[in-house]
Amino acid sequence: MTLVNALAGLLGDRCTASADAMASYLEDERGLYRGEAACLVFPESTDEVAAVVRLCVEHGASLVPQGGNTGYCGGATPSSATQVLLNLSRLNRIRAIDPVGMTVTAEAGVILANLHDAVEAEDLFFPLSMGSEGSCQLGGNLATNAGGLAVLKYGMAGELVLGLEVVLPDGSVLNTLKPLRKDNTGYHLRQLFLGAEGTLGVITAAVLKLFPRPTEFQTAWLSVSGVAAACQLLPLARRASGDCVTSFEYISGQSLALLAQHVEGLRPPLAGEHHVLLELSGALPPGGLRPQLEQLLEQALEAGWAEDAVIAESLDQRRALWALRENIPEAEKRAGRSIKHDVSVPIADIPAYCEQAPRRLAALEPLRLSIYGHIGDGNLHYNVLAPEASDPAAFKTDKGEAISRVVHDLAAEMGGSFSAEHGIGQLKTAELARYGDPAALALMRALKLAIDPEGRMNPGKLLD
Ligand code: MLT
Ligand code: ZN
């Protein structure tokens, strides 16, 4: 019996080899990769995932786990007509919410926004948050250790995990699904799978940390005198608010110009070349954070770090400010797509980074910059676009490699990272090989060989 027949025997019409049915699953979010697969399967339980893996073992096939397919590095796109594409969207139950210990146990296919809604109904809060939350899935968030908009206060996806259930490459199930804050019993095996991008096993469920639902959000938009001023503002804001800064985003005037050009109806509230979107939040008595916000804005204005500031006075205004930030990637897409970067450096070095990078890129002009991102995490999306009225594809072919080399080399020289939150996938395997610490790379290869000796799990991703 062929593998596809065996899988169809197991899953019925939740296994398909039809080219039409598979088409949208074979292309990545950014349209960088168009892959191939033997078939696409939709298991509905951990047992079914394990059975799929065991059939792959029997038939010597490899498999590619896929969640909401929203990643930026092609990590969930299969690359060969012999691979099984294992989509987790039907494994989407919330198994338990514990309002006392403040944890949730949820399956990999739960859409992030649905997880938010489910726990908020219990007056609880799951803080992982990002533009794609209406379609990205928990399993993908964890497998890629996603970042997003609230890392400053709550950490990356992996830091929110207490336990994991993982189907291993031999079809056995690793179960560390304990809602324990403290369990100091040897290697923290769950860490192996957070950020492994499905190369060591398939995450099927997780126990996650929850928090009291914030009762107050205070959101402000500031035009600041420069990147250095933005960085000085951060510790001030953290101190003045009792460490309640949840988001601290930088947005350049260039990114706002793209937004004005390509997305209708979005106008920044203030003029200027450098902007910060600052959000304080907490589970506090009502009105608790407003005086702190006003005070810190006054201090920032007095110090000359901020030139002007507005505070969101309603939920609609808060949403409007966030829409400016969250639509920048869409504006870049409509402008013909950018050469995307996702660098991090120590926060104190961001001003030096932003000063030196354009000087080094000058040799590659003409080009347009669009710089924005999670400056409070030391993470910038230092994106580069073709000059207006030129062909973005030709620009990318001619200069993409040289541009990325400048952007990534500078981050590396400053002790930073070429991939702060988007992961490696198939897009950045060569960068990992180039910039990765040799001992770390050797250890990663040794772990891969020990756990997945036959290279069954997501081949060609992460490690080349
Ligand atoms: C964001 O922060 O908006 C994304 O991580 C980056 C992007 O879409 O460019
Ligand atoms: Zn980002």
XYZ file of C-alpha atoms and ligand atoms in Angstrom:
474
model
C 0.000 0.000 0.000
C 1.308 3.479 -0.779
C 1.820 6.003 2.013
C -0.974 8.216 0.673
C -3.397 5.266 0.650
C -2.377 4.307 4.166
C -2.916 7.882 5.375
C -6.283 8.034 3.616
C -7.173 4.770 5.350
C -6.362 6.407 8.676
C -7.921 9.835 8.126
C -10.483 9.404 5.337
C -11.174 12.689 3.563
C -8.840 14.479 5.981
C -6.063 13.281 3.701
C -5.879 14.767 0.229
C -3.435 14.555 -2.637
C -5.444 16.847 -4.903
C -3.318 19.620 -6.391
C -6.195 22.105 -6.124
C -6.938 21.296 -2.495
C -3.247 21.530 -1.585
C -2.394 24.661 -3.592
C -2.832 27.366 -0.949
C -1.030 25.272 1.685
C 2.011 24.838 -0.539
C 2.783 28.536 -0.741
C 4.244 30.555 2.124
C 2.815 33.792 3.515
C 5.276 36.033 1.684
C 5.043 34.226 -1.641
C 8.759 33.381 -1.486
C 8.308 29.610 -1.783
C 6.008 27.346 -3.751
C 6.473 23.795 -2.535
C 5.346 20.257 -3.293
C 3.978 17.446 -1.132
C 2.792 13.855 -1.509
C -0.376 14.770 0.378
C -1.885 17.072 2.958
C -3.326 15.638 6.178
C -5.483 17.132 8.931
C -5.226 14.997 12.091
C -7.708 15.825 14.852
C -5.980 14.313 17.864
C -2.512 13.691 19.245
C -3.038 9.961 18.637
C -3.746 10.684 14.979
C -0.603 12.834 14.687
C 1.403 9.987 16.219
C -0.198 7.497 13.813
C 0.674 9.744 10.841
C 4.283 9.917 12.020
C 4.437 6.136 12.454
C 3.156 5.641 8.907
C 5.854 8.031 7.682
C 8.421 5.930 9.579
C 7.112 2.737 7.949
C 7.286 4.280 4.488
C 10.583 6.123 4.999
C 8.920 9.487 4.361
C 9.541 12.877 5.923
C 6.949 15.385 7.076
C 6.462 19.099 7.438
C 4.299 20.428 10.289
C 2.178 23.456 9.435
C 0.037 25.783 11.542
C -1.576 28.979 10.252
C 1.147 29.273 7.581
C 1.878 32.876 8.549
C 5.640 32.560 9.115
C 8.108 34.789 7.288
C 10.881 32.284 6.590
C 9.210 29.434 4.676
C 9.487 27.083 7.666
C 6.113 25.434 7.005
C 6.415 24.964 3.252
C 7.256 21.424 2.086
C 9.829 21.083 -0.648
C 9.416 17.642 -2.179
C 6.637 15.513 -3.646
C 7.616 12.769 -1.206
C 6.863 14.807 1.937
C 3.688 14.720 3.985
C 2.291 18.140 4.874
C 0.835 17.805 8.352
C -1.584 20.646 9.015
C -2.536 21.073 12.659
C -5.557 23.363 12.299
C -8.047 20.592 13.246
C -6.214 19.866 16.479
C -7.794 22.924 18.021
C -9.318 22.229 21.414
C -8.746 24.165 24.555
C -8.371 21.277 26.953
C -8.459 23.082 30.301
C -8.303 26.499 31.936
C -7.154 26.670 35.553
C -8.261 30.011 37.027
C -6.451 29.361 40.316
C -3.025 28.444 38.982
C -3.654 30.745 35.988
C -2.801 28.299 33.232
C -4.401 27.059 30.039
C -3.821 23.761 28.269
C -4.434 24.213 24.565
C -3.797 22.271 21.374
C -1.443 23.332 18.619
C -4.118 24.316 16.103
C -5.866 26.865 18.318
C -5.834 30.244 16.585
C -4.097 32.784 18.798
C -7.041 35.225 18.816
C -9.397 32.390 19.836
C -7.093 31.573 22.722
C -7.226 35.232 23.799
C -11.046 35.178 23.711
C -11.336 31.890 25.597
C -9.170 32.966 28.508
C -10.599 36.494 28.611
C -14.018 34.959 29.166
C -12.517 33.683 32.454
C -11.093 37.139 33.282
C -7.611 35.923 32.386
C -5.049 37.060 29.841
C -2.617 35.380 27.450
C -0.197 38.116 26.394
C 1.334 36.806 23.163
C 0.114 39.252 20.541
C 0.975 39.981 16.915
C -0.485 41.296 13.665
C -1.307 37.787 12.419
C -3.149 36.688 15.586
C -6.431 36.182 13.702
C -4.881 33.321 11.711
C -1.601 32.200 13.285
C -1.808 29.121 15.504
C -0.385 28.297 18.899
C 1.742 25.379 17.661
C 3.456 27.583 15.074
C 3.914 30.352 17.633
C 5.700 27.939 19.945
C 7.655 26.058 17.283
C 9.045 29.386 16.035
C 9.255 30.966 19.515
C 7.369 33.946 18.098
C 7.885 37.467 19.430
C 5.311 40.160 18.759
C 4.081 43.257 20.503
C 4.280 42.519 24.232
C 7.661 40.795 24.586
C 9.068 43.622 26.678
C 6.788 42.766 29.585
C 5.874 39.122 29.051
C 8.679 37.573 26.987
C 8.724 35.565 23.753
C 6.261 32.728 23.143
C 8.619 30.154 24.623
C 8.806 32.021 27.916
C 5.078 31.551 28.397
C 5.252 27.761 28.305
C 5.088 25.491 31.359
C 4.737 22.169 29.587
C 4.528 20.614 26.141
C 3.146 17.559 24.395
C 5.268 16.604 21.398
C 5.054 13.762 18.892
C 8.641 12.641 18.375
C 10.159 11.467 15.087
C 9.587 7.780 15.942
C 5.886 8.377 16.625
C 6.154 8.237 20.417
C 4.648 11.045 22.494
C 6.638 13.184 24.927
C 4.254 14.462 27.589
C 5.408 17.249 29.890
C 1.953 18.806 30.116
C 2.158 19.755 33.771
C 0.786 23.087 34.966
C 3.713 23.488 37.358
C 5.704 26.664 37.876
C 8.399 24.644 39.597
C 9.650 21.294 38.393
C 13.397 21.128 38.732
C 14.011 17.581 37.598
C 16.795 17.562 35.070
C 17.039 18.840 31.510
C 14.231 21.219 30.556
C 13.311 19.150 27.539
C 10.496 21.455 26.434
C 13.087 24.099 25.587
C 14.417 21.857 22.826
C 11.200 22.165 20.863
C 10.591 25.908 21.361
C 12.217 27.548 18.361
C 13.125 24.204 16.747
C 10.606 24.946 13.963
C 9.339 21.373 13.843
C 12.772 19.862 13.171
C 12.783 17.726 16.333
C 9.115 16.807 16.669
C 5.559 18.051 16.271
C 4.211 20.156 19.129
C 0.609 19.035 19.658
C -0.353 20.837 22.886
C 1.025 23.134 25.573
C 0.367 24.346 29.084
C 0.728 28.124 29.082
C 1.066 30.803 31.725
C -1.867 33.167 32.080
C -2.077 36.531 33.821
C -4.831 38.614 35.377
C -6.695 40.395 32.561
C -5.384 43.972 32.364
C -7.996 46.411 33.569
C -6.318 49.404 32.074
C -4.455 50.310 28.906
C -2.831 53.696 28.446
C -1.529 54.272 24.955
C 0.443 57.245 23.675
C 2.003 58.282 20.388
C 5.102 60.435 20.688
C 7.115 62.183 18.079
C 10.680 61.990 19.386
C 13.843 63.822 18.447
C 15.621 60.678 17.289
C 16.360 57.039 17.935
C 18.685 57.932 20.821
C 15.882 59.898 22.491
C 13.547 56.930 22.055
C 16.076 54.689 23.798
C 16.470 57.171 26.670
C 12.713 57.327 27.042
C 12.415 53.584 27.628
C 13.993 53.317 31.120
C 12.180 56.522 32.121
C 8.865 54.992 31.073
C 9.604 51.721 32.834
C 10.527 53.457 36.084
C 7.762 56.060 36.019
C 5.043 53.458 35.374
C 6.106 50.927 37.986
C 7.412 48.753 35.132
C 4.042 48.622 33.362
C 5.383 49.279 29.839
C 3.872 46.506 27.731
C 4.854 47.778 24.276
C 7.486 50.216 23.129
C 7.520 50.424 19.337
C 9.610 52.643 17.091
C 8.219 53.898 13.775
C 10.271 55.933 11.341
C 8.936 58.775 9.214
C 9.894 56.710 6.138
C 7.572 53.874 7.227
C 4.754 56.366 7.845
C 5.298 57.864 4.393
C 4.830 54.403 2.863
C 1.691 53.951 4.910
C 0.250 57.278 3.712
C 1.044 56.323 0.134
C -0.305 52.778 0.127
C -2.953 52.292 2.827
C -5.942 54.587 2.778
C -7.264 56.383 5.809
C -4.281 55.969 8.104
C -2.767 59.271 9.168
C -0.290 59.617 12.035
C -1.439 62.055 14.711
C 1.892 63.900 14.738
C 4.428 65.046 12.172
C 8.103 64.180 12.465
C 10.781 61.719 11.416
C 10.854 59.516 14.517
C 7.938 58.148 16.512
C 7.271 55.918 19.488
C 4.087 54.017 20.225
C 4.071 53.432 23.941
C 1.574 51.320 25.825
C 1.258 50.856 29.565
C -1.063 48.228 30.921
C -1.785 46.356 34.082
C -4.405 44.833 36.306
C -4.772 47.884 38.496
C -7.441 49.959 40.194
C -9.182 52.075 37.494
C -7.329 55.224 36.448
C -4.140 53.945 38.019
C -1.807 54.426 35.073
C -3.014 57.697 33.562
C -1.210 60.021 36.008
C 2.027 58.079 35.507
C 1.693 58.347 31.747
C 1.036 62.089 31.869
C 3.957 62.603 34.195
C 6.374 60.644 32.077
C 5.286 62.438 28.909
C 5.898 65.775 30.657
C 9.372 64.632 31.672
C 10.109 63.435 28.145
C 8.975 66.773 26.692
C 11.033 68.731 29.228
C 14.126 66.623 28.519
C 13.672 67.349 24.805
C 13.419 63.625 24.019
C 9.812 63.995 22.914
C 8.730 66.849 20.659
C 5.013 66.231 21.016
C 2.687 63.517 22.283
C -0.943 62.423 22.151
C -2.750 60.008 24.441
C -5.507 57.686 23.211
C -8.711 58.812 24.935
C -10.867 55.859 23.866
C -10.628 52.291 22.670
C -11.186 53.528 19.103
C -8.303 55.939 19.389
C -6.099 53.209 20.844
C -7.015 50.941 17.934
C -6.302 53.745 15.454
C -2.795 54.235 16.865
C -2.060 50.517 16.718
C -3.436 50.342 13.162
C -0.680 52.752 12.111
C 1.972 50.416 13.456
C 0.385 47.150 12.384
C -0.278 48.197 8.781
C 3.310 49.054 7.945
C 4.120 45.511 6.705
C 1.026 45.714 4.453
C 2.147 49.122 3.130
C 5.549 47.635 2.284
C 3.880 44.735 0.502
C 1.806 47.139 -1.597
C 4.876 49.242 -2.325
C 6.357 46.203 -4.074
C 7.694 44.329 -1.050
C 10.733 45.113 1.032
C 13.936 43.249 1.688
C 12.928 42.387 5.216
C 15.284 42.244 8.154
C 14.660 41.361 11.753
C 17.785 42.346 13.656
C 18.402 42.811 17.347
C 21.248 44.474 19.199
C 21.579 45.465 22.855
C 19.078 48.317 23.315
C 21.783 50.796 24.276
C 23.477 50.157 20.897
C 20.405 50.847 18.766
C 21.329 54.515 18.196
C 24.805 53.508 16.986
C 23.234 50.839 14.761
C 20.842 53.354 13.226
C 23.663 55.812 12.651
C 26.082 53.357 11.044
C 23.729 51.244 8.932
C 22.683 54.019 6.492
C 26.323 55.070 6.061
C 27.276 51.526 5.099
C 24.260 51.214 2.823
C 25.113 54.454 1.005
C 27.311 52.498 -1.410
C 24.217 50.581 -2.518
C 21.971 53.584 -3.131
C 19.493 54.430 -4.540
C 17.222 52.674 -2.054
C 14.466 53.460 0.435
C 14.512 52.536 4.103
C 11.524 51.550 6.217
C 12.618 51.140 9.808
C 10.212 50.183 12.557
C 9.866 47.602 15.248
C 10.096 46.536 18.816
C 12.782 48.944 19.972
C 11.911 48.134 23.579
C 13.180 44.598 22.846
C 16.233 45.856 20.933
C 14.562 44.489 17.774
C 14.253 46.504 14.578
C 12.707 45.607 11.262
C 15.372 47.350 9.210
C 13.679 46.961 5.857
C 14.966 48.177 2.522
C 12.868 48.932 -0.560
C 13.658 49.630 -4.183
C 13.612 53.309 -5.145
C 10.247 54.498 -6.371
C 9.364 53.768 -10.002
C 11.886 50.943 -10.221
C 11.409 47.183 -10.424
C 11.434 45.673 -6.888
C 12.232 42.178 -8.186
C 15.257 43.372 -10.160
C 16.392 45.481 -7.190
C 16.207 42.430 -4.948
C 18.116 40.245 -7.402
C 20.804 42.861 -7.976
C 21.280 44.187 -4.476
C 19.374 42.019 -1.989
C 22.323 39.906 -0.944
C 24.673 42.876 -0.515
C 22.061 44.827 1.448
C 21.339 41.953 3.830
C 25.057 41.425 4.304
C 25.469 45.032 5.491
C 22.429 44.873 7.790
C 23.340 41.491 9.282
C 27.117 42.077 9.533
C 26.553 45.251 11.525
C 24.181 43.468 13.912
C 26.730 40.665 14.331
C 29.554 43.149 14.986
C 27.475 44.670 17.762
C 26.843 41.306 19.396
C 23.315 41.172 17.987
C 21.216 38.725 16.008
C 20.268 38.499 12.321
C 16.941 36.942 13.298
C 15.436 38.346 16.457
C 11.911 36.955 16.228
C 11.125 35.537 12.775
C 13.223 32.379 13.056
C 15.243 30.613 10.360
C 12.929 28.414 8.245
C 14.457 27.785 4.834
C 15.133 31.481 4.212
C 17.913 32.013 6.723
C 19.719 28.657 6.957
C 22.801 30.102 5.242
C 22.764 33.090 7.614
C 22.638 30.740 10.600
C 25.567 28.776 9.220
C 27.465 32.058 8.679
C 26.742 33.855 11.951
C 26.006 30.998 14.355
C 28.526 30.214 17.074
C 30.423 27.101 15.844
C 30.010 25.284 19.154
C 26.284 26.093 19.214
C 25.862 24.858 15.635
C 27.732 21.635 16.426
C 25.501 21.061 19.452
C 22.360 21.742 17.399
C 23.496 19.204 14.776
C 24.268 16.650 17.486
C 20.800 17.135 19.012
C 19.137 16.806 15.613
C 21.026 13.583 14.959
C 20.188 12.165 18.389
C 16.472 12.953 18.271
C 15.771 12.650 14.538
C 18.542 10.415 13.142
C 16.683 9.791 9.894
C 16.030 13.471 9.211
C 12.284 12.892 9.132
C 11.141 16.159 10.680
C 10.925 19.265 8.511
C 14.040 18.547 6.440
C 15.948 21.495 4.988
C 14.740 23.883 7.667
C 16.869 25.588 10.317
C 20.046 23.538 9.748
C 21.133 23.107 6.143
C 6.023 43.165 12.705
O 6.583 43.461 13.755
O 5.124 43.846 12.201
C 6.477 41.927 12.005
O 7.207 41.119 12.862
C 7.425 42.305 10.918
C 6.948 42.520 9.583
O 5.866 42.153 9.188
O 7.750 43.099 8.843
Zn 8.023 42.218 14.503
